[in-house]
Amino acid sequence: MGSFNTLNKKEVSIWVIEDNKSYRESLTLLLNEVENFECTHSFEMVESAIEKYKNIEAPPSLILCDIDLPGMNGIQGVAELKQLNDSILIIMLTVHDEEEIVFNAICAGADGYLLKSTTEHNLYNSITEVLEGGASINPRIAHKILKQFAKLNPTKKDYSLTEREKEVLRFIVDGCTKKEVASKIFVSYHTIDFHLRNIYSKLQVHSKTEAVAKALKERLI
C-alpha cells in the first residue's frame, strides 16, 4: 500500500470522524500507510471536529465522516462544516445505503459517499478522485440517488446559466473532473474553476455534489 501514489503534490492531510474506536484506529493506520496521505486528527464526535476546525491554522485536505455518531449525526455535521468553509471536502464513510439517507447526505454537501465495505484500494482511489475535483459515488449508490430524485416533482426555474455553464455542468453531472472538462472543451483548468464558481453562485450551492443534485432534481440540463 505504501507505493500507492497518484497525487503529485505535497502530503494530503485527512481527518477521520468515527465513533467506533477500533475502526477509527484501523482506518487511521491504513491511511498513514499510503504515501502522501496522513491522518492528522481523528474524532469520536463531529462536534469535536467542528471545534478543532474553527481553531486550526492549517485545515485538512479532506474529511472522512461516519453518519451514526453520538450527538450531532454526520449529515448534520457536513452541513455545519460546509457553513464554516464551503470548499471543504467531505466523504461519507458509512454502513448506510438507504436512498433517503444517501440523498440527504449529498444534499447536505457531501463530496462523496462510500460504504465501509469498500475495498482499501477503492477508498484510496475515491479520496484521490475527490481531491482532484471529482465526486466519488459508486454506481449502486448513484442509482439510489436517481431513484430518490424520480420521486420528486421537478421545479422549473431560470438560473440564467450561460450555454457554456450548462455545458460545463453537463460534464460535471456525467462524472468528469475539472481537468477532464477543461480538456474536452479546450480551455484551461482555471477557466473551469471560474465557470464552476459562477454556476455555484447562480444555483446557490456550495459544492459539486450539490450542483449535480440540483441539476438532476430540477432537470437543468
GROMACS .gro file of N, CA and C in nm, residues 51-197:
model
  441
   51GLU      N    1  -1.517   2.205   1.633
   51GLU     CA    2  -1.445   2.295   1.724
   51GLU      C    3  -1.298   2.305   1.685
   52LYS      N    4  -1.238   2.191   1.651
   52LYS     CA    5  -1.098   2.190   1.609
   52LYS      C    6  -1.081   2.269   1.480
   53TYR      N    7  -1.175   2.251   1.387
   53TYR     CA    8  -1.166   2.320   1.257
   53TYR      C    9  -1.171   2.471   1.274
   54LYS      N   10  -1.249   2.517   1.371
   54LYS     CA   11  -1.262   2.661   1.394
   54LYS      C   12  -1.132   2.723   1.445
   55ASN      N   13  -1.048   2.639   1.506
   55ASN     CA   14  -0.930   2.693   1.575
   55ASN      C   15  -0.798   2.641   1.519
   56ILE      N   16  -0.799   2.593   1.394
   56ILE     CA   17  -0.677   2.540   1.337
   56ILE      C   18  -0.630   2.628   1.222
   57GLU      N   19  -0.501   2.648   1.211
   57GLU     CA   20  -0.447   2.733   1.106
   57GLU      C   21  -0.443   2.662   0.971
   58ALA      N   22  -0.408   2.533   0.974
   58ALA     CA   23  -0.398   2.456   0.850
   58ALA      C   24  -0.510   2.352   0.846
   59PRO      N   25  -0.619   2.380   0.775
   59PRO     CA   26  -0.731   2.285   0.770
   59PRO      C   27  -0.693   2.159   0.693
   60PRO      N   28  -0.765   2.050   0.712
   60PRO     CA   29  -0.733   1.925   0.642
   60PRO      C   30  -0.765   1.934   0.493
   61SER      N   31  -0.702   1.848   0.416
   61SER     CA   32  -0.733   1.840   0.273
   61SER      C   33  -0.869   1.777   0.251
   62LEU      N   34  -0.906   1.684   0.341
   62LEU     CA   35  -1.029   1.608   0.324
   62LEU      C   36  -1.070   1.547   0.457
   63ILE      N   37  -1.201   1.526   0.475
   63ILE     CA   38  -1.253   1.463   0.595
   63ILE      C   39  -1.334   1.339   0.557
   64LEU      N   40  -1.309   1.228   0.627
   64LEU     CA   41  -1.392   1.108   0.616
   64LEU      C   42  -1.485   1.107   0.737
   65CYS      N   43  -1.616   1.098   0.712
   65CYS     CA   44  -1.711   1.113   0.822
   65CYS      C   45  -1.816   1.004   0.821
   66ASP      N   46  -1.837   0.942   0.936
   66ASP     CA   47  -1.944   0.845   0.954
   66ASP      C   48  -2.078   0.920   0.967
   67ILE      N   49  -2.189   0.849   0.962
   67ILE     CA   50  -2.320   0.911   0.979
   67ILE      C   51  -2.373   0.889   1.120
   68ASP      N   52  -2.369   0.765   1.169
   68ASP     CA   53  -2.417   0.735   1.304
   68ASP      C   54  -2.312   0.776   1.406
   69LEU      N   55  -2.332   0.890   1.468
   69LEU     CA   56  -2.237   0.943   1.565
   69LEU      C   57  -2.311   0.988   1.690
   70PRO      N   58  -2.247   0.984   1.805
   70PRO     CA   59  -2.310   1.038   1.926
   70PRO      C   60  -2.326   1.189   1.913
   71GLY      N   61  -2.436   1.242   1.961
   71GLY     CA   62  -2.460   1.385   1.945
   71GLY      C   63  -2.507   1.415   1.804
   72MET      N   64  -2.446   1.515   1.742
   72MET     CA   65  -2.480   1.553   1.606
   72MET      C   66  -2.444   1.440   1.509
   73ASN      N   67  -2.536   1.404   1.418
   73ASN     CA   68  -2.502   1.298   1.324
   73ASN      C   69  -2.417   1.352   1.208
   74GLY      N   70  -2.366   1.261   1.127
   74GLY     CA   71  -2.273   1.300   1.023
   74GLY      C   72  -2.333   1.391   0.917
   75ILE      N   73  -2.460   1.372   0.885
   75ILE     CA   74  -2.524   1.456   0.783
   75ILE      C   75  -2.536   1.600   0.834
   76GLN      N   76  -2.576   1.614   0.960
   76GLN     CA   77  -2.581   1.747   1.020
   76GLN      C   78  -2.440   1.807   1.026
   77GLY      N   79  -2.343   1.720   1.054
   77GLY     CA   80  -2.205   1.766   1.063
   77GLY      C   81  -2.153   1.820   0.932
   78VAL      N   82  -2.187   1.753   0.822
   78VAL     CA   83  -2.145   1.801   0.689
   78VAL      C   84  -2.199   1.941   0.664
   79ALA      N   85  -2.328   1.959   0.693
   79ALA     CA   86  -2.390   2.091   0.673
   79ALA      C   87  -2.320   2.198   0.757
   80GLU      N   88  -2.287   2.165   0.882
   80GLU     CA   89  -2.222   2.261   0.971
   80GLU      C   90  -2.081   2.295   0.921
   81LEU      N   91  -2.007   2.193   0.879
   81LEU     CA   92  -1.870   2.215   0.831
   81LEU      C   93  -1.871   2.296   0.702
   82LYS      N   94  -1.968   2.270   0.613
   82LYS     CA   95  -1.977   2.345   0.488
   82LYS      C   96  -2.011   2.491   0.514
   83GLN      N   97  -2.081   2.517   0.625
   83GLN     CA   98  -2.108   2.656   0.663
   83GLN      C   99  -1.980   2.727   0.702
   84LEU      N  100  -1.888   2.653   0.764
   84LEU     CA  101  -1.759   2.712   0.803
   84LEU      C  102  -1.672   2.738   0.682
   85ASN      N  103  -1.676   2.644   0.587
   85ASN     CA  104  -1.593   2.656   0.466
   85ASN      C  105  -1.659   2.573   0.356
   86ASP      N  106  -1.718   2.641   0.259
   86ASP     CA  107  -1.793   2.566   0.157
   86ASP      C  108  -1.705   2.487   0.062
   87SER      N  109  -1.573   2.508   0.068
   87SER     CA  110  -1.483   2.433  -0.020
   87SER      C  111  -1.421   2.310   0.049
   88ILE      N  112  -1.455   2.290   0.176
   88ILE     CA  113  -1.402   2.173   0.247
   88ILE      C  114  -1.454   2.045   0.180
   89LEU      N  115  -1.367   1.945   0.167
   89LEU     CA  116  -1.402   1.820   0.101
   89LEU      C  117  -1.436   1.715   0.206
   90ILE      N  118  -1.554   1.653   0.190
   90ILE     CA  119  -1.601   1.555   0.289
   90ILE      C  120  -1.657   1.433   0.217
   91ILE      N  121  -1.608   1.317   0.255
   91ILE     CA  122  -1.662   1.191   0.205
   91ILE      C  123  -1.730   1.118   0.319
   92MET      N  124  -1.854   1.080   0.299
   92MET     CA  125  -1.925   0.999   0.399
   92MET      C  126  -1.873   0.855   0.387
   93LEU      N  127  -1.841   0.794   0.500
   93LEU     CA  128  -1.795   0.655   0.504
   93LEU      C  129  -1.882   0.585   0.608
   94THR      N  130  -1.977   0.504   0.562
   94THR     CA  131  -2.083   0.457   0.649
   94THR      C  132  -2.132   0.318   0.609
   95VAL      N  133  -2.218   0.261   0.690
   95VAL     CA  134  -2.280   0.133   0.657
   95VAL      C  135  -2.414   0.153   0.588
   96HIS      N  136  -2.465   0.275   0.587
   96HIS     CA  137  -2.599   0.302   0.537
   96HIS      C  138  -2.602   0.319   0.385
   97ASP      N  139  -2.694   0.248   0.320
   97ASP     CA  140  -2.714   0.269   0.176
   97ASP      C  141  -2.860   0.296   0.143
   98GLU      N  142  -2.938   0.333   0.243
   98GLU     CA  143  -3.079   0.365   0.221
   98GLU      C  144  -3.091   0.492   0.136
   99GLU      N  145  -3.186   0.491   0.043
   99GLU     CA  146  -3.199   0.601  -0.053
   99GLU      C  147  -3.208   0.737   0.016
  100GLU      N  148  -3.294   0.748   0.116
  100GLU     CA  149  -3.319   0.878   0.178
  100GLU      C  150  -3.195   0.929   0.250
  101ILE      N  151  -3.122   0.839   0.317
  101ILE     CA  152  -3.001   0.880   0.389
  101ILE      C  153  -2.894   0.926   0.291
  102VAL      N  154  -2.874   0.849   0.184
  102VAL     CA  155  -2.776   0.888   0.082
  102VAL      C  156  -2.813   1.024   0.023
  103PHE      N  157  -2.940   1.038  -0.013
  103PHE     CA  158  -2.990   1.161  -0.072
  103PHE      C  159  -2.966   1.281   0.020
  104ASN      N  160  -2.998   1.265   0.148
  104ASN     CA  161  -2.982   1.375   0.244
  104ASN      C  162  -2.836   1.412   0.263
  105ALA      N  163  -2.748   1.313   0.261
  105ALA     CA  164  -2.605   1.340   0.277
  105ALA      C  165  -2.551   1.420   0.159
  106ILE      N  166  -2.591   1.382   0.038
  106ILE     CA  167  -2.545   1.453  -0.080
  106ILE      C  168  -2.601   1.595  -0.082
  107CYS      N  169  -2.729   1.609  -0.047
  107CYS     CA  170  -2.791   1.742  -0.044
  107CYS      C  171  -2.729   1.830   0.063
  108ALA      N  172  -2.676   1.769   0.169
  108ALA     CA  173  -2.610   1.846   0.276
  108ALA      C  174  -2.474   1.897   0.231
  109GLY      N  175  -2.421   1.839   0.121
  109GLY     CA  176  -2.294   1.889   0.068
  109GLY      C  177  -2.182   1.789   0.064
  110ALA      N  178  -2.208   1.661   0.095
  110ALA     CA  179  -2.101   1.560   0.090
  110ALA      C  180  -2.044   1.551  -0.051
  111ASP      N  181  -1.914   1.538  -0.061
  111ASP     CA  182  -1.846   1.531  -0.191
  111ASP      C  183  -1.830   1.388  -0.239
  112GLY      N  184  -1.863   1.293  -0.155
  112GLY     CA  185  -1.855   1.153  -0.192
  112GLY      C  186  -1.931   1.070  -0.090
  113TYR      N  187  -1.965   0.948  -0.128
  113TYR     CA  188  -2.041   0.861  -0.038
  113TYR      C  189  -1.993   0.718  -0.059
  114LEU      N  190  -1.929   0.663   0.044
  114LEU     CA  191  -1.874   0.529   0.035
  114LEU      C  192  -1.928   0.442   0.149
  115LEU      N  193  -1.940   0.314   0.121
  115LEU     CA  194  -1.978   0.220   0.225
  115LEU      C  195  -1.853   0.166   0.292
  116LYS      N  196  -1.864   0.131   0.418
  116LYS     CA  197  -1.748   0.079   0.491
  116LYS      C  198  -1.701  -0.055   0.436
  117SER      N  199  -1.785  -0.119   0.356
  117SER     CA  200  -1.746  -0.246   0.294
  117SER      C  201  -1.656  -0.226   0.173
  118THR      N  202  -1.632  -0.101   0.133
  118THR     CA  203  -1.547  -0.074   0.017
  118THR      C  204  -1.406  -0.125   0.040
  119THR      N  205  -1.337  -0.160  -0.066
  119THR     CA  206  -1.200  -0.210  -0.054
  119THR      C  207  -1.105  -0.096  -0.020
  120GLU      N  208  -0.989  -0.130   0.033
  120GLU     CA  209  -0.889  -0.029   0.065
  120GLU      C  210  -0.849   0.048  -0.061
  121HIS      N  211  -0.829  -0.027  -0.170
  121HIS     CA  212  -0.785   0.037  -0.293
  121HIS      C  213  -0.891   0.135  -0.344
  122ASN      N  214  -1.018   0.097  -0.335
  122ASN     CA  215  -1.125   0.186  -0.379
  122ASN      C  216  -1.136   0.308  -0.290
  123LEU      N  217  -1.110   0.290  -0.161
  123LEU     CA  218  -1.111   0.403  -0.069
  123LEU      C  219  -1.004   0.504  -0.110
  124TYR      N  220  -0.883   0.455  -0.136
  124TYR     CA  221  -0.775   0.545  -0.174
  124TYR      C  222  -0.805   0.613  -0.308
  125ASN      N  223  -0.857   0.536  -0.403
  125ASN     CA  224  -0.892   0.593  -0.534
  125ASN      C  225  -1.000   0.701  -0.520
  126SER      N  226  -1.097   0.674  -0.433
  126SER     CA  227  -1.207   0.769  -0.414
  126SER      C  228  -1.158   0.898  -0.350
  127ILE      N  229  -1.069   0.887  -0.253
  127ILE     CA  230  -1.010   1.006  -0.190
  127ILE      C  231  -0.937   1.088  -0.296
  128THR      N  232  -0.856   1.020  -0.377
  128THR     CA  233  -0.781   1.088  -0.482
  128THR      C  234  -0.875   1.155  -0.581
  129GLU      N  235  -0.981   1.086  -0.619
  129GLU     CA  236  -1.077   1.140  -0.715
  129GLU      C  237  -1.140   1.269  -0.663
  130VAL      N  238  -1.181   1.269  -0.537
  130VAL     CA  239  -1.242   1.388  -0.478
  130VAL      C  240  -1.140   1.502  -0.467
  131LEU      N  241  -1.018   1.470  -0.428
  131LEU     CA  242  -0.913   1.572  -0.419
  131LEU      C  243  -0.883   1.635  -0.554
  132GLU      N  244  -0.903   1.559  -0.660
  132GLU     CA  245  -0.876   1.610  -0.795
  132GLU      C  246  -0.998   1.674  -0.859
  133GLY      N  247  -1.105   1.691  -0.780
  133GLY     CA  248  -1.221   1.764  -0.829
  133GLY      C  249  -1.339   1.679  -0.869
  134GLY      N  250  -1.330   1.548  -0.850
  134GLY     CA  251  -1.441   1.460  -0.885
  134GLY      C  252  -1.536   1.441  -0.768
  135ALA      N  253  -1.641   1.365  -0.793
  135ALA     CA  254  -1.737   1.330  -0.687
  135ALA      C  255  -1.744   1.178  -0.682
  136SER      N  256  -1.703   1.120  -0.572
  136SER     CA  257  -1.690   0.975  -0.565
  136SER      C  258  -1.816   0.910  -0.507
  137ILE      N  259  -1.893   0.849  -0.597
  137ILE     CA  260  -2.013   0.775  -0.555
  137ILE      C  261  -2.020   0.650  -0.642
  138ASN      N  262  -2.026   0.533  -0.579
  138ASN     CA  263  -2.029   0.411  -0.661
  138ASN      C  264  -2.163   0.399  -0.734
  139PRO      N  265  -2.167   0.324  -0.845
  139PRO     CA  266  -2.288   0.318  -0.929
  139PRO      C  267  -2.414   0.277  -0.854
  140ARG      N  268  -2.403   0.184  -0.760
  140ARG     CA  269  -2.521   0.139  -0.686
  140ARG      C  270  -2.579   0.253  -0.602
  141ILE      N  271  -2.490   0.331  -0.539
  141ILE     CA  272  -2.535   0.444  -0.460
  141ILE      C  273  -2.594   0.551  -0.551
  142ALA      N  274  -2.529   0.577  -0.664
  142ALA     CA  275  -2.579   0.677  -0.759
  142ALA      C  276  -2.719   0.640  -0.807
  143HIS      N  277  -2.742   0.512  -0.829
  143HIS     CA  278  -2.873   0.466  -0.874
  143HIS      C  279  -2.979   0.495  -0.769
  144LYS      N  280  -2.944   0.477  -0.642
  144LYS     CA  281  -3.038   0.506  -0.534
  144LYS      C  282  -3.072   0.655  -0.531
  145ILE      N  283  -2.972   0.739  -0.555
  145ILE     CA  284  -2.996   0.883  -0.556
  145ILE      C  285  -3.091   0.920  -0.669
  146LEU      N  286  -3.069   0.864  -0.786
  146LEU     CA  287  -3.155   0.892  -0.901
  146LEU      C  288  -3.298   0.846  -0.875
  147LYS      N  289  -3.314   0.732  -0.806
  147LYS     CA  290  -3.447   0.685  -0.772
  147LYS      C  291  -3.517   0.784  -0.678
  148GLN      N  292  -3.438   0.842  -0.587
  148GLN     CA  293  -3.495   0.940  -0.495
  148GLN      C  294  -3.538   1.065  -0.572
  149PHE      N  295  -3.456   1.108  -0.668
  149PHE     CA  296  -3.492   1.224  -0.749
  149PHE      C  297  -3.620   1.198  -0.828
  150ALA      N  298  -3.635   1.074  -0.874
  150ALA     CA  299  -3.751   1.040  -0.956
  150ALA      C  300  -3.882   1.056  -0.880
  151LYS      N  301  -3.874   1.051  -0.748
  151LYS     CA  302  -3.995   1.066  -0.667
  151LYS      C  303  -4.036   1.213  -0.651
  152LEU      N  304  -3.948   1.301  -0.690
  152LEU     CA  305  -3.973   1.443  -0.671
  152LEU      C  306  -4.030   1.506  -0.798
  153ASN      N  307  -4.112   1.605  -0.781
  153ASN     CA  308  -4.162   1.680  -0.896
  153ASN      C  309  -4.060   1.788  -0.931
  154PRO      N  310  -4.008   1.786  -1.052
  154PRO     CA  311  -3.907   1.886  -1.089
  154PRO      C  312  -3.964   2.027  -1.086
  155THR      N  313  -3.886   2.119  -1.033
  155THR     CA  314  -3.926   2.259  -1.028
  155THR      C  315  -3.850   2.335  -1.135
  156LYS      N  316  -3.922   2.393  -1.227
  156LYS     CA  317  -3.857   2.465  -1.335
  156LYS      C  318  -3.824   2.607  -1.290
  157LYS      N  319  -3.696   2.640  -1.291
  157LYS     CA  320  -3.653   2.774  -1.255
  157LYS      C  321  -3.551   2.823  -1.356
  158ASP      N  322  -3.541   2.952  -1.370
  158ASP     CA  323  -3.443   3.011  -1.459
  158ASP      C  324  -3.328   3.066  -1.376
  159TYR      N  325  -3.215   2.998  -1.384
  159TYR     CA  326  -3.097   3.041  -1.309
  159TYR      C  327  -3.002   3.123  -1.394
  160SER      N  328  -3.043   3.153  -1.517
  160SER     CA  329  -2.962   3.236  -1.608
  160SER      C  330  -2.825   3.177  -1.635
  161LEU      N  331  -2.817   3.045  -1.645
  161LEU     CA  332  -2.691   2.981  -1.681
  161LEU      C  333  -2.662   3.007  -1.828
  162THR      N  334  -2.538   3.040  -1.859
  162THR     CA  335  -2.500   3.058  -1.998
  162THR      C  336  -2.488   2.921  -2.064
  163GLU      N  337  -2.480   2.917  -2.197
  163GLU     CA  338  -2.465   2.790  -2.268
  163GLU      C  339  -2.336   2.720  -2.227
  164ARG      N  340  -2.231   2.797  -2.205
  164ARG     CA  341  -2.103   2.738  -2.163
  164ARG      C  342  -2.115   2.679  -2.024
  165GLU      N  343  -2.183   2.749  -1.934
  165GLU     CA  344  -2.202   2.700  -1.798
  165GLU      C  345  -2.286   2.572  -1.798
  166LYS      N  346  -2.388   2.567  -1.884
  166LYS     CA  347  -2.468   2.446  -1.897
  166LYS      C  348  -2.384   2.330  -1.949
  167GLU      N  349  -2.294   2.361  -2.041
  167GLU     CA  350  -2.206   2.258  -2.097
  167GLU      C  351  -2.113   2.203  -1.989
  168VAL      N  352  -2.055   2.292  -1.909
  168VAL     CA  353  -1.967   2.251  -1.800
  168VAL      C  354  -2.045   2.168  -1.698
  169LEU      N  355  -2.165   2.214  -1.664
  169LEU     CA  356  -2.249   2.144  -1.567
  169LEU      C  357  -2.285   2.005  -1.618
  170ARG      N  358  -2.311   1.994  -1.747
  170ARG     CA  359  -2.347   1.864  -1.805
  170ARG      C  360  -2.230   1.765  -1.789
  171PHE      N  361  -2.110   1.811  -1.813
  171PHE     CA  362  -1.993   1.724  -1.798
  171PHE      C  363  -1.973   1.684  -1.652
  172ILE      N  364  -1.997   1.779  -1.561
  172ILE     CA  365  -1.982   1.751  -1.419
  172ILE      C  366  -2.083   1.645  -1.375
  173VAL      N  367  -2.207   1.658  -1.423
  173VAL     CA  368  -2.310   1.559  -1.392
  173VAL      C  369  -2.270   1.422  -1.444
  174ASP      N  370  -2.201   1.420  -1.556
  174ASP     CA  371  -2.156   1.293  -1.615
  174ASP      C  372  -2.038   1.232  -1.539
  175GLY      N  373  -1.988   1.303  -1.438
  175GLY     CA  374  -1.881   1.249  -1.355
  175GLY      C  375  -1.741   1.291  -1.391
  176CYS      N  376  -1.728   1.389  -1.481
  176CYS     CA  377  -1.595   1.434  -1.523
  176CYS      C  378  -1.530   1.520  -1.414
  177THR      N  379  -1.399   1.510  -1.403
  177THR     CA  380  -1.325   1.600  -1.314
  177THR      C  381  -1.305   1.734  -1.385
  178LYS      N  382  -1.261   1.833  -1.311
  178LYS     CA  383  -1.238   1.964  -1.371
  178LYS      C  384  -1.132   1.957  -1.482
  179LYS      N  385  -1.030   1.877  -1.460
  179LYS     CA  386  -0.926   1.862  -1.562
  179LYS      C  387  -0.982   1.799  -1.689
  180GLU      N  388  -1.069   1.701  -1.673
  180GLU     CA  389  -1.129   1.634  -1.788
  180GLU      C  390  -1.220   1.730  -1.865
  181VAL      N  391  -1.297   1.811  -1.792
  181VAL     CA  392  -1.384   1.908  -1.859
  181VAL      C  393  -1.300   2.008  -1.937
  182ALA      N  394  -1.192   2.056  -1.875
  182ALA     CA  395  -1.104   2.152  -1.943
  182ALA      C  396  -1.050   2.093  -2.073
  183SER      N  397  -1.012   1.966  -2.069
  183SER     CA  398  -0.959   1.900  -2.188
  183SER      C  399  -1.065   1.886  -2.296
  184LYS      N  400  -1.188   1.854  -2.255
  184LYS     CA  401  -1.296   1.830  -2.351
  184LYS      C  402  -1.340   1.957  -2.425
  185ILE      N  403  -1.336   2.071  -2.355
  185ILE     CA  404  -1.383   2.194  -2.421
  185ILE      C  405  -1.267   2.289  -2.452
  186PHE      N  406  -1.144   2.237  -2.436
  186PHE     CA  407  -1.024   2.308  -2.481
  186PHE      C  408  -1.005   2.444  -2.414
  187VAL      N  409  -1.019   2.444  -2.282
  187VAL     CA  410  -0.990   2.563  -2.205
  187VAL      C  411  -0.900   2.522  -2.088
  188SER      N  412  -0.855   2.621  -2.012
  188SER     CA  413  -0.766   2.592  -1.900
  188SER      C  414  -0.844   2.543  -1.778
  189TYR      N  415  -0.771   2.478  -1.689
  189TYR     CA  416  -0.828   2.432  -1.562
  189TYR      C  417  -0.886   2.549  -1.484
  190HIS      N  418  -0.815   2.664  -1.488
  190HIS     CA  419  -0.860   2.782  -1.414
  190HIS      C  420  -0.989   2.839  -1.472
  191THR      N  421  -1.008   2.825  -1.603
  191THR     CA  422  -1.132   2.870  -1.666
  191THR      C  423  -1.250   2.787  -1.616
  192ILE      N  424  -1.228   2.656  -1.600
  192ILE     CA  425  -1.334   2.570  -1.546
  192ILE      C  426  -1.367   2.610  -1.404
  193ASP      N  427  -1.264   2.641  -1.325
  193ASP     CA  428  -1.287   2.690  -1.189
  193ASP      C  429  -1.375   2.816  -1.191
  194PHE      N  430  -1.347   2.904  -1.284
  194PHE     CA  431  -1.424   3.029  -1.297
  194PHE      C  432  -1.570   2.997  -1.330
  195HIS      N  433  -1.592   2.907  -1.425
  195HIS     CA  434  -1.729   2.870  -1.462
  195HIS      C  435  -1.802   2.804  -1.345
  196LEU      N  436  -1.730   2.718  -1.271
  196LEU     CA  437  -1.793   2.649  -1.158
  196LEU      C  438  -1.832   2.746  -1.048
  197ARG      N  439  -1.749   2.845  -1.024
  197ARG     CA  440  -1.783   2.946  -0.922
  197ARG      C  441  -1.912   3.019  -0.962
   0.00000   0.00000   0.00000
